[in-house]
């Protein structure tokens, strides 16, 4: 049994990929994919990474209006550029590019807005002399030698100590690129836990961890662990000016109902531009989905794992004594809801449209009088109040998909 935490309450967070690569506007892997030397990268990406319109209070405003409960910022990505005033390297935002301690301003603004504070941290560091290779096509499999590995581990450990001791309470440490092994993750996780005892840690640097992450796919972690799906709004994490593959607000709500139905979180990414502004398209999508969440309140925070199987009309989420039917594919004015193991007490639209007539025959509930065509282009959510914790009469334990 997982302890209820702020993390279950939030269910929805904002991932922010922002760094010198934002100036290249071709995604966060540009240095690796396009064979940039550190000098070229500094000239072409770090210098124009101005942060001229960087305003983390605006990021926080968008996150809140979107309905999110936490934010995770790339304190440094695989390019090794540090967004804080580290003592370990000159490749940092206080000396180059923004000329500011981005992490400090970010942490203060996010905390002030009442959001939980997450820091993404990549262990991989393409341009570090002890790290194996900036331009590898596969993740490097081993360290050049043990001395370099040790020195590198000491280096990243020191960076994490800075992040864990200078900025007050950090709620989530989001590791990435903990490759090649060993990175001494267990020792370091134990240490950062001493520094931030309440902090949640993701699974990418090994045990001990709290949050299992899936990437660009919605897939729960092992039983008993918190879990999160990290997803992009287009096809890139870092800002890419040419990537027009935008998801829409409906897709966002679909992802959210899916993660919530499996008692997980959605960490949805934005890639601000070099000046710090979040692309207009991303803001519009997030705010439209946020408006839908405000119209359809209460189902997301602390949602539990739904015992119900899949349907052809949408997604079922549960919370306390309530079953939420999120209808994405209208079935007209009647909806047949199968496998309900509870007595249904009341059925209504979640957006306040009033009670709906229904009949219950055993475990089949038939709801009538649903507005058709649907009044909300994103989804119609119908709430069933039931006699206790939602139960199913026909559990779905596996689902066979032919190959
Ligand atoms: C991958 C990518 C990285 C991105 C991360 C987000 O590990 O290497 O660019 O930041 O996924 O989950």
Short mmCIF file of C-alpha atoms and ligand atoms in Angstrom, two decimals:
data_model
loop_
_atom_site.label_atom_id
_atom_site.label_comp_id
_atom_site.label_asym_id
_atom_site.label_seq_id
_atom_site.Cartn_x
_atom_site.Cartn_y
_atom_site.Cartn_z
CA UNK A 1 0.00 0.00 0.00
CA UNK A 2 1.52 3.28 -1.12
CA UNK A 3 1.29 6.15 1.31
CA UNK A 4 -0.88 8.93 0.01
CA UNK A 5 1.41 11.71 -1.02
CA UNK A 6 1.20 15.07 -2.73
CA UNK A 7 2.17 13.11 -5.80
CA UNK A 8 -1.06 11.12 -5.92
CA UNK A 9 -2.95 14.26 -5.20
CA UNK A 10 -1.36 16.17 -8.07
CA UNK A 11 -1.66 13.45 -10.74
CA UNK A 12 -0.58 15.97 -13.42
CA UNK A 13 2.67 17.89 -13.79
CA UNK A 14 4.62 20.06 -16.20
CA UNK A 15 7.95 18.90 -17.59
CA UNK A 16 10.17 21.75 -18.82
CA UNK A 17 13.09 21.07 -21.16
CA UNK A 18 15.03 24.29 -21.41
CA UNK A 19 18.70 24.91 -22.06
CA UNK A 20 21.15 26.10 -24.75
CA UNK A 21 19.66 23.60 -27.22
CA UNK A 22 16.49 25.72 -27.11
CA UNK A 23 18.42 28.31 -29.15
CA UNK A 24 19.22 25.78 -31.88
CA UNK A 25 15.46 25.08 -32.00
CA UNK A 26 16.07 21.52 -33.21
CA UNK A 27 15.45 19.51 -30.07
CA UNK A 28 17.60 18.79 -27.01
CA UNK A 29 19.85 16.20 -28.72
CA UNK A 30 21.17 18.64 -31.32
CA UNK A 31 24.79 18.63 -30.08
CA UNK A 32 24.95 14.86 -30.31
CA UNK A 33 22.97 14.39 -33.52
CA UNK A 34 24.73 17.16 -35.43
CA UNK A 35 28.27 16.60 -34.15
CA UNK A 36 28.74 19.93 -32.38
CA UNK A 37 32.05 20.48 -30.64
CA UNK A 38 31.85 22.20 -27.27
CA UNK A 39 33.23 25.40 -28.86
CA UNK A 40 30.65 25.37 -31.64
CA UNK A 41 27.88 24.61 -29.17
CA UNK A 42 29.00 27.47 -26.93
CA UNK A 43 29.06 29.86 -29.88
CA UNK A 44 25.87 28.78 -31.62
CA UNK A 45 23.67 27.66 -28.74
CA UNK A 46 24.89 28.90 -25.37
CA UNK A 47 25.45 32.53 -26.44
CA UNK A 48 22.03 33.01 -28.07
CA UNK A 49 20.38 31.27 -25.09
CA UNK A 50 19.45 34.69 -23.72
CA UNK A 51 16.54 34.02 -21.37
CA UNK A 52 15.47 37.57 -22.26
CA UNK A 53 11.81 36.84 -21.45
CA UNK A 54 12.45 34.19 -18.79
CA UNK A 55 9.72 34.54 -16.20
CA UNK A 56 9.16 31.41 -14.11
CA UNK A 57 6.10 33.02 -12.53
CA UNK A 58 4.53 32.87 -15.98
CA UNK A 59 5.50 29.18 -16.26
CA UNK A 60 3.83 28.63 -12.89
CA UNK A 61 0.73 30.53 -14.00
CA UNK A 62 0.38 28.31 -17.08
CA UNK A 63 0.93 25.15 -15.01
CA UNK A 64 -1.75 26.18 -12.53
CA UNK A 65 -4.23 27.20 -15.21
CA UNK A 66 -3.57 23.85 -16.87
CA UNK A 67 -4.59 22.08 -13.64
CA UNK A 68 -1.12 20.79 -12.82
CA UNK A 69 0.28 20.26 -9.33
CA UNK A 70 4.03 20.14 -9.93
CA UNK A 71 6.76 21.19 -12.30
CA UNK A 72 10.05 19.51 -13.25
CA UNK A 73 12.81 21.61 -14.86
CA UNK A 74 15.96 20.33 -16.60
CA UNK A 75 18.58 21.70 -14.22
CA UNK A 76 21.03 20.24 -16.69
CA UNK A 77 20.54 18.03 -19.72
CA UNK A 78 23.02 15.73 -21.49
CA UNK A 79 24.91 18.78 -22.84
CA UNK A 80 26.14 19.33 -19.27
CA UNK A 81 25.17 23.00 -19.21
CA UNK A 82 24.18 23.85 -15.62
CA UNK A 83 21.25 26.18 -15.03
CA UNK A 84 22.53 27.10 -11.58
CA UNK A 85 25.60 28.73 -10.09
CA UNK A 86 27.62 25.56 -9.63
CA UNK A 87 31.17 25.66 -8.32
CA UNK A 88 32.06 22.56 -10.35
CA UNK A 89 32.27 24.05 -13.86
CA UNK A 90 32.19 27.32 -15.80
CA UNK A 91 29.70 25.81 -18.23
CA UNK A 92 26.79 27.39 -16.36
CA UNK A 93 23.99 29.92 -16.72
CA UNK A 94 25.41 32.46 -14.29
CA UNK A 95 28.53 32.92 -16.47
CA UNK A 96 27.23 32.19 -19.96
CA UNK A 97 23.94 32.67 -21.77
CA UNK A 98 21.26 33.88 -19.34
CA UNK A 99 23.70 35.33 -16.79
CA UNK A 100 21.29 34.26 -14.05
CA UNK A 101 20.79 31.46 -11.57
CA UNK A 102 17.85 29.94 -13.39
CA UNK A 103 17.28 27.17 -10.83
CA UNK A 104 17.00 29.70 -8.00
CA UNK A 105 14.43 31.85 -9.80
CA UNK A 106 12.54 28.77 -10.92
CA UNK A 107 12.41 27.13 -7.49
CA UNK A 108 11.27 30.35 -5.81
CA UNK A 109 8.53 31.03 -8.36
CA UNK A 110 7.17 27.49 -8.45
CA UNK A 111 7.12 27.20 -4.68
CA UNK A 112 5.50 30.60 -4.31
CA UNK A 113 2.73 29.53 -6.70
CA UNK A 114 1.94 26.58 -4.38
CA UNK A 115 3.24 24.01 -6.85
CA UNK A 116 5.62 21.19 -5.96
CA UNK A 117 9.18 21.62 -7.14
CA UNK A 118 10.92 19.02 -9.28
CA UNK A 119 14.42 19.02 -10.71
CA UNK A 120 15.44 16.92 -13.68
CA UNK A 121 19.12 16.06 -13.62
CA UNK A 122 21.03 14.23 -16.36
CA UNK A 123 24.03 12.30 -15.15
CA UNK A 124 25.28 11.90 -18.74
CA UNK A 125 27.43 14.88 -19.72
CA UNK A 126 28.54 14.79 -23.36
CA UNK A 127 31.31 17.39 -23.14
CA UNK A 128 32.88 16.35 -19.83
CA UNK A 129 36.44 15.06 -20.34
CA UNK A 130 35.81 12.04 -18.11
CA UNK A 131 32.51 11.12 -19.81
CA UNK A 132 32.69 8.63 -22.67
CA UNK A 133 31.91 10.59 -25.79
CA UNK A 134 29.73 13.42 -27.04
CA UNK A 135 28.83 11.93 -30.38
CA UNK A 136 28.15 8.26 -29.70
CA UNK A 137 25.26 6.83 -31.69
CA UNK A 138 24.35 4.42 -28.94
CA UNK A 139 24.50 5.18 -25.24
CA UNK A 140 28.07 4.37 -24.16
CA UNK A 141 28.32 0.92 -22.61
CA UNK A 142 31.29 1.44 -20.32
CA UNK A 143 33.58 4.00 -18.71
CA UNK A 144 36.99 4.70 -20.31
CA UNK A 145 38.67 3.62 -17.06
CA UNK A 146 37.92 3.37 -13.37
CA UNK A 147 39.76 6.54 -12.46
CA UNK A 148 37.69 8.62 -14.87
CA UNK A 149 34.51 6.99 -13.65
CA UNK A 150 35.31 7.75 -10.04
CA UNK A 151 36.20 11.32 -10.82
CA UNK A 152 33.00 11.74 -12.79
CA UNK A 153 30.85 10.23 -10.04
CA UNK A 154 32.45 12.59 -7.55
CA UNK A 155 31.75 15.48 -9.93
CA UNK A 156 28.05 14.75 -10.40
CA UNK A 157 27.66 13.93 -6.72
CA UNK A 158 28.99 17.41 -5.87
CA UNK A 159 26.56 18.98 -8.33
CA UNK A 160 23.64 17.16 -6.75
CA UNK A 161 24.76 18.21 -3.26
CA UNK A 162 24.63 21.80 -4.46
CA UNK A 163 21.11 21.35 -5.83
CA UNK A 164 19.99 19.58 -2.67
CA UNK A 165 21.42 22.08 -0.20
CA UNK A 166 21.09 25.56 -1.73
CA UNK A 167 17.51 25.86 -2.88
CA UNK A 168 15.42 24.76 0.09
CA UNK A 169 12.87 22.02 -0.19
CA UNK A 170 12.93 20.00 -3.41
CA UNK A 171 9.96 17.66 -3.83
CA UNK A 172 11.08 15.46 -6.72
CA UNK A 173 14.47 14.50 -8.14
CA UNK A 174 14.06 13.33 -11.71
CA UNK A 175 17.17 11.54 -12.95
CA UNK A 176 17.95 10.85 -16.57
CA UNK A 177 20.91 9.55 -18.56
CA UNK A 178 22.38 7.45 -15.73
CA UNK A 179 24.55 5.70 -18.26
CA UNK A 180 26.93 3.91 -18.43
CA UNK A 181 26.69 1.99 -15.21
CA UNK A 182 27.84 1.86 -12.57
CA UNK A 183 26.94 5.41 -11.54
CA UNK A 184 26.91 4.51 -7.82
CA UNK A 185 23.25 5.46 -7.78
CA UNK A 186 22.49 3.68 -4.53
CA UNK A 187 25.14 5.57 -2.58
CA UNK A 188 24.10 8.88 -4.08
CA UNK A 189 20.38 8.31 -3.65
CA UNK A 190 20.97 7.46 0.00
CA UNK A 191 22.92 10.68 0.40
CA UNK A 192 20.38 12.94 -1.32
CA UNK A 193 17.66 11.37 0.78
CA UNK A 194 19.53 12.44 3.90
CA UNK A 195 19.60 15.97 2.54
CA UNK A 196 15.94 16.00 1.40
CA UNK A 197 14.22 13.27 3.45
CA UNK A 198 10.69 13.84 2.09
CA UNK A 199 11.81 14.07 -1.55
CA UNK A 200 10.58 11.58 -4.14
CA UNK A 201 13.20 10.13 -6.49
CA UNK A 202 12.55 8.57 -9.89
CA UNK A 203 13.83 5.16 -10.94
CA UNK A 204 16.51 6.07 -13.45
CA UNK A 205 19.46 5.93 -11.06
CA UNK A 206 18.44 2.65 -9.48
CA UNK A 207 17.35 1.86 -5.91
CA UNK A 208 16.20 3.29 -3.62
CA UNK A 209 13.56 5.07 -5.65
CA UNK A 210 9.90 6.07 -5.36
CA UNK A 211 8.59 6.86 -8.83
CA UNK A 212 8.73 4.59 -11.85
CA UNK A 213 8.76 6.47 -15.17
CA UNK A 214 7.61 5.48 -18.61
CA UNK A 215 8.58 7.64 -21.56
CA UNK A 216 6.35 8.47 -24.55
CA UNK A 217 4.15 5.56 -23.53
CA UNK A 218 1.60 5.10 -20.78
CA UNK A 219 2.79 2.09 -18.86
CA UNK A 220 2.51 1.54 -15.11
CA UNK A 221 5.50 0.51 -13.03
CA UNK A 222 5.76 -2.42 -10.62
CA UNK A 223 2.98 -2.88 -8.08
CA UNK A 224 3.44 -0.77 -4.98
CA UNK A 225 5.40 2.01 -6.72
CA UNK A 226 4.23 5.45 -7.70
CA UNK A 227 4.45 5.86 -11.45
CA UNK A 228 4.40 8.51 -14.09
CA UNK A 229 4.19 8.72 -17.87
CA UNK A 230 6.33 11.45 -19.40
CA UNK A 231 4.85 12.65 -22.69
CA UNK A 232 5.56 15.42 -25.17
CA UNK A 233 3.01 17.80 -26.70
CA UNK A 234 4.63 17.46 -30.13
CA UNK A 235 7.45 14.99 -30.95
CA UNK A 236 10.28 16.77 -29.11
CA UNK A 237 11.21 17.55 -25.51
CA UNK A 238 13.42 20.54 -26.25
CA UNK A 239 12.08 23.39 -28.37
CA UNK A 240 11.95 22.47 -32.08
CA UNK A 241 10.72 25.27 -34.31
CA UNK A 242 9.90 22.93 -37.18
CA UNK A 243 7.99 20.26 -35.25
CA UNK A 244 4.29 20.79 -35.97
CA UNK A 245 3.07 17.42 -34.68
CA UNK A 246 0.97 18.99 -31.95
CA UNK A 247 -1.41 16.95 -29.88
CA UNK A 248 -4.66 18.73 -29.03
CA UNK A 249 -6.52 19.37 -25.79
CA UNK A 250 -8.65 16.28 -26.33
CA UNK A 251 -5.52 14.13 -26.61
CA UNK A 252 -4.29 15.64 -23.35
CA UNK A 253 -7.54 14.82 -21.55
CA UNK A 254 -7.43 11.30 -23.00
CA UNK A 255 -3.90 10.80 -21.68
CA UNK A 256 -4.91 12.14 -18.28
CA UNK A 257 -7.93 9.85 -17.96
CA UNK A 258 -5.73 6.93 -18.97
CA UNK A 259 -2.93 7.59 -16.48
CA UNK A 260 -5.44 8.38 -13.71
CA UNK A 261 -7.38 5.16 -14.41
CA UNK A 262 -4.19 3.21 -13.61
CA UNK A 263 -3.44 5.41 -10.58
CA UNK A 264 -0.50 7.09 -12.27
CA UNK A 265 0.64 10.60 -13.12
CA UNK A 266 1.05 12.44 -16.39
CA UNK A 267 4.15 14.60 -16.73
CA UNK A 268 3.47 16.66 -19.81
CA UNK A 269 6.31 18.46 -21.49
CA UNK A 270 6.82 21.98 -22.78
CA UNK A 271 9.98 23.21 -24.48
CA UNK A 272 10.36 26.97 -23.98
CA UNK A 273 12.23 28.96 -26.60
CA UNK A 274 15.69 30.46 -26.00
CA UNK A 275 14.12 33.60 -24.54
CA UNK A 276 12.18 31.53 -21.99
CA UNK A 277 8.70 31.86 -23.48
CA UNK A 278 6.66 28.69 -23.81
CA UNK A 279 5.53 28.27 -27.45
CA UNK A 280 2.04 29.68 -28.05
CA UNK A 281 0.76 26.34 -29.35
CA UNK A 282 1.71 24.56 -26.12
CA UNK A 283 0.12 27.22 -23.94
CA UNK A 284 -3.12 27.12 -25.95
CA UNK A 285 -3.39 23.32 -25.74
CA UNK A 286 -2.65 23.28 -22.00
CA UNK A 287 -5.11 26.05 -21.21
CA UNK A 288 -7.88 24.46 -23.27
CA UNK A 289 -7.40 21.14 -21.47
CA UNK A 290 -7.22 23.07 -18.18
CA UNK A 291 -10.54 24.75 -18.91
CA UNK A 292 -12.09 21.32 -19.50
CA UNK A 293 -10.69 20.15 -16.14
CA UNK A 294 -12.28 23.12 -14.44
CA UNK A 295 -15.61 22.37 -16.12
CA UNK A 296 -15.28 18.75 -14.99
CA UNK A 297 -13.80 19.00 -11.52
CA UNK A 298 -12.91 16.58 -8.77
CA UNK A 299 -12.13 13.29 -10.50
CA UNK A 300 -8.38 13.65 -11.00
CA UNK A 301 -6.75 14.42 -7.65
CA UNK A 302 -6.18 11.23 -5.62
CA UNK A 303 -7.88 9.08 -8.25
CA UNK A 304 -7.46 5.36 -7.55
CA UNK A 305 -6.80 2.41 -9.77
CA UNK A 306 -9.93 1.54 -11.71
CA UNK A 307 -11.04 -2.10 -11.42
CA UNK A 308 -12.98 -1.88 -14.70
CA UNK A 309 -11.87 -3.22 -18.07
CA UNK A 310 -11.61 -1.31 -21.33
CA UNK A 311 -14.60 0.09 -23.19
CA UNK A 312 -15.29 1.24 -26.72
CA UNK A 313 -16.60 4.63 -25.67
CA UNK A 314 -13.92 6.03 -23.39
CA UNK A 315 -12.19 5.67 -20.08
CA UNK A 316 -13.39 4.90 -16.54
CA UNK A 317 -11.69 6.46 -13.55
CA UNK A 318 -12.56 6.01 -9.88
CA UNK A 319 -12.23 7.98 -6.71
CA UNK A 320 -13.74 7.25 -3.30
CA UNK A 321 -17.37 6.13 -3.88
CA UNK A 322 -17.51 7.48 -7.39
CA UNK A 323 -17.12 6.08 -10.87
CA UNK A 324 -16.40 8.59 -13.62
CA UNK A 325 -17.34 7.69 -17.17
CA UNK A 326 -15.32 9.83 -19.56
CA UNK A 327 -17.10 9.47 -22.88
CA UNK A 328 -14.86 10.33 -25.84
CA UNK A 329 -16.75 8.34 -28.46
CA UNK A 330 -20.42 9.21 -28.13
CA UNK A 331 -22.85 6.29 -28.05
CA UNK A 332 -25.83 8.57 -28.64
CA UNK A 333 -28.35 9.25 -25.89
CA UNK A 334 -27.89 5.85 -24.19
CA UNK A 335 -24.80 4.42 -22.53
CA UNK A 336 -24.56 0.80 -21.34
CA UNK A 337 -22.02 0.42 -18.56
CA UNK A 338 -21.10 -3.17 -17.82
CA UNK A 339 -19.59 -5.05 -14.86
CA UNK A 340 -20.65 -2.64 -12.11
CA UNK A 341 -20.43 -4.50 -8.80
CA UNK A 342 -22.00 -1.70 -6.76
CA UNK A 343 -25.50 -0.41 -6.36
CA UNK A 344 -25.66 2.85 -8.28
CA UNK A 345 -27.27 5.64 -6.27
CA UNK A 346 -27.18 8.61 -8.60
CA UNK A 347 -25.98 9.47 -12.09
CA UNK A 348 -25.20 12.98 -13.27
CA UNK A 349 -23.10 15.02 -15.63
CA UNK A 350 -19.91 16.12 -13.95
CA UNK A 351 -20.13 19.56 -15.51
CA UNK A 352 -23.33 20.31 -13.64
CA UNK A 353 -25.91 19.48 -16.28
CA UNK A 354 -28.13 17.71 -13.70
CA UNK A 355 -29.19 14.15 -12.90
CA UNK A 356 -29.63 11.53 -15.62
CA UNK A 357 -32.22 8.73 -15.66
CA UNK A 358 -30.78 5.24 -15.35
CA UNK A 359 -31.77 1.66 -14.71
CA UNK A 360 -29.66 -1.05 -13.16
CA UNK A 361 -30.10 -4.74 -13.96
CA UNK A 362 -27.56 -6.63 -11.89
CA UNK A 363 -24.16 -5.48 -13.02
CA UNK A 364 -25.44 -3.63 -16.10
CA UNK A 365 -26.27 0.05 -15.78
CA UNK A 366 -28.17 1.74 -18.61
CA UNK A 367 -28.01 5.51 -18.63
CA UNK A 368 -30.49 7.42 -20.80
CA UNK A 369 -31.16 10.94 -21.89
CA UNK A 370 -27.54 11.80 -22.63
CA UNK A 371 -27.22 14.85 -24.79
CA UNK A 372 -26.41 13.84 -28.36
CA UNK A 373 -24.50 15.06 -30.24
CA UNK A 374 -22.32 15.65 -27.17
CA UNK A 375 -22.32 19.11 -25.70
CA UNK A 376 -18.58 19.11 -24.99
CA UNK A 377 -16.27 18.50 -27.95
CA UNK A 378 -13.52 17.17 -25.68
CA UNK A 379 -15.43 14.63 -23.59
CA UNK A 380 -18.64 14.21 -21.65
CA UNK A 381 -17.97 12.98 -18.15
CA UNK A 382 -20.75 11.24 -16.30
CA UNK A 383 -20.44 10.59 -12.58
CA UNK A 384 -22.00 7.56 -10.94
CA UNK A 385 -22.26 7.72 -7.17
CA UNK A 386 -22.18 4.17 -5.85
CA UNK A 387 -22.62 2.34 -2.54
CA UNK A 388 -18.99 2.13 -1.45
CA UNK A 389 -15.67 1.52 -3.08
CA UNK A 390 -16.11 0.84 -6.81
CA UNK A 391 -16.07 -2.90 -7.58
CA UNK A 392 -16.31 -4.92 -10.74
CA UNK A 393 -18.11 -8.21 -11.24
CA UNK A 394 -15.74 -9.25 -14.06
CA UNK A 395 -12.15 -8.28 -13.43
CA UNK A 396 -9.92 -7.97 -16.45
CA UNK A 397 -6.62 -9.49 -15.50
CA UNK A 398 -4.98 -9.60 -18.89
CA UNK A 399 -5.90 -8.79 -22.43
CA UNK A 400 -4.63 -10.86 -25.30
CA UNK A 401 -3.68 -8.95 -28.42
CA UNK A 402 -2.88 -11.15 -31.43
CA UNK A 403 0.50 -10.43 -32.97
C1 LIG B 1 15.27 10.68 -22.90
C2 LIG B 1 16.06 11.68 -23.71
C3 LIG B 1 16.00 13.02 -23.17
C4 LIG B 1 14.75 13.45 -22.48
C5 LIG B 1 14.16 12.36 -21.62
C6 LIG B 1 12.82 12.69 -21.04
O1 LIG B 1 15.97 10.07 -21.93
O2 LIG B 1 17.41 11.30 -23.82
O3 LIG B 1 16.39 13.92 -24.14
O4 LIG B 1 15.08 14.49 -21.66
O5 LIG B 1 14.09 11.22 -22.34
O6 LIG B 1 12.23 11.58 -20.44
#
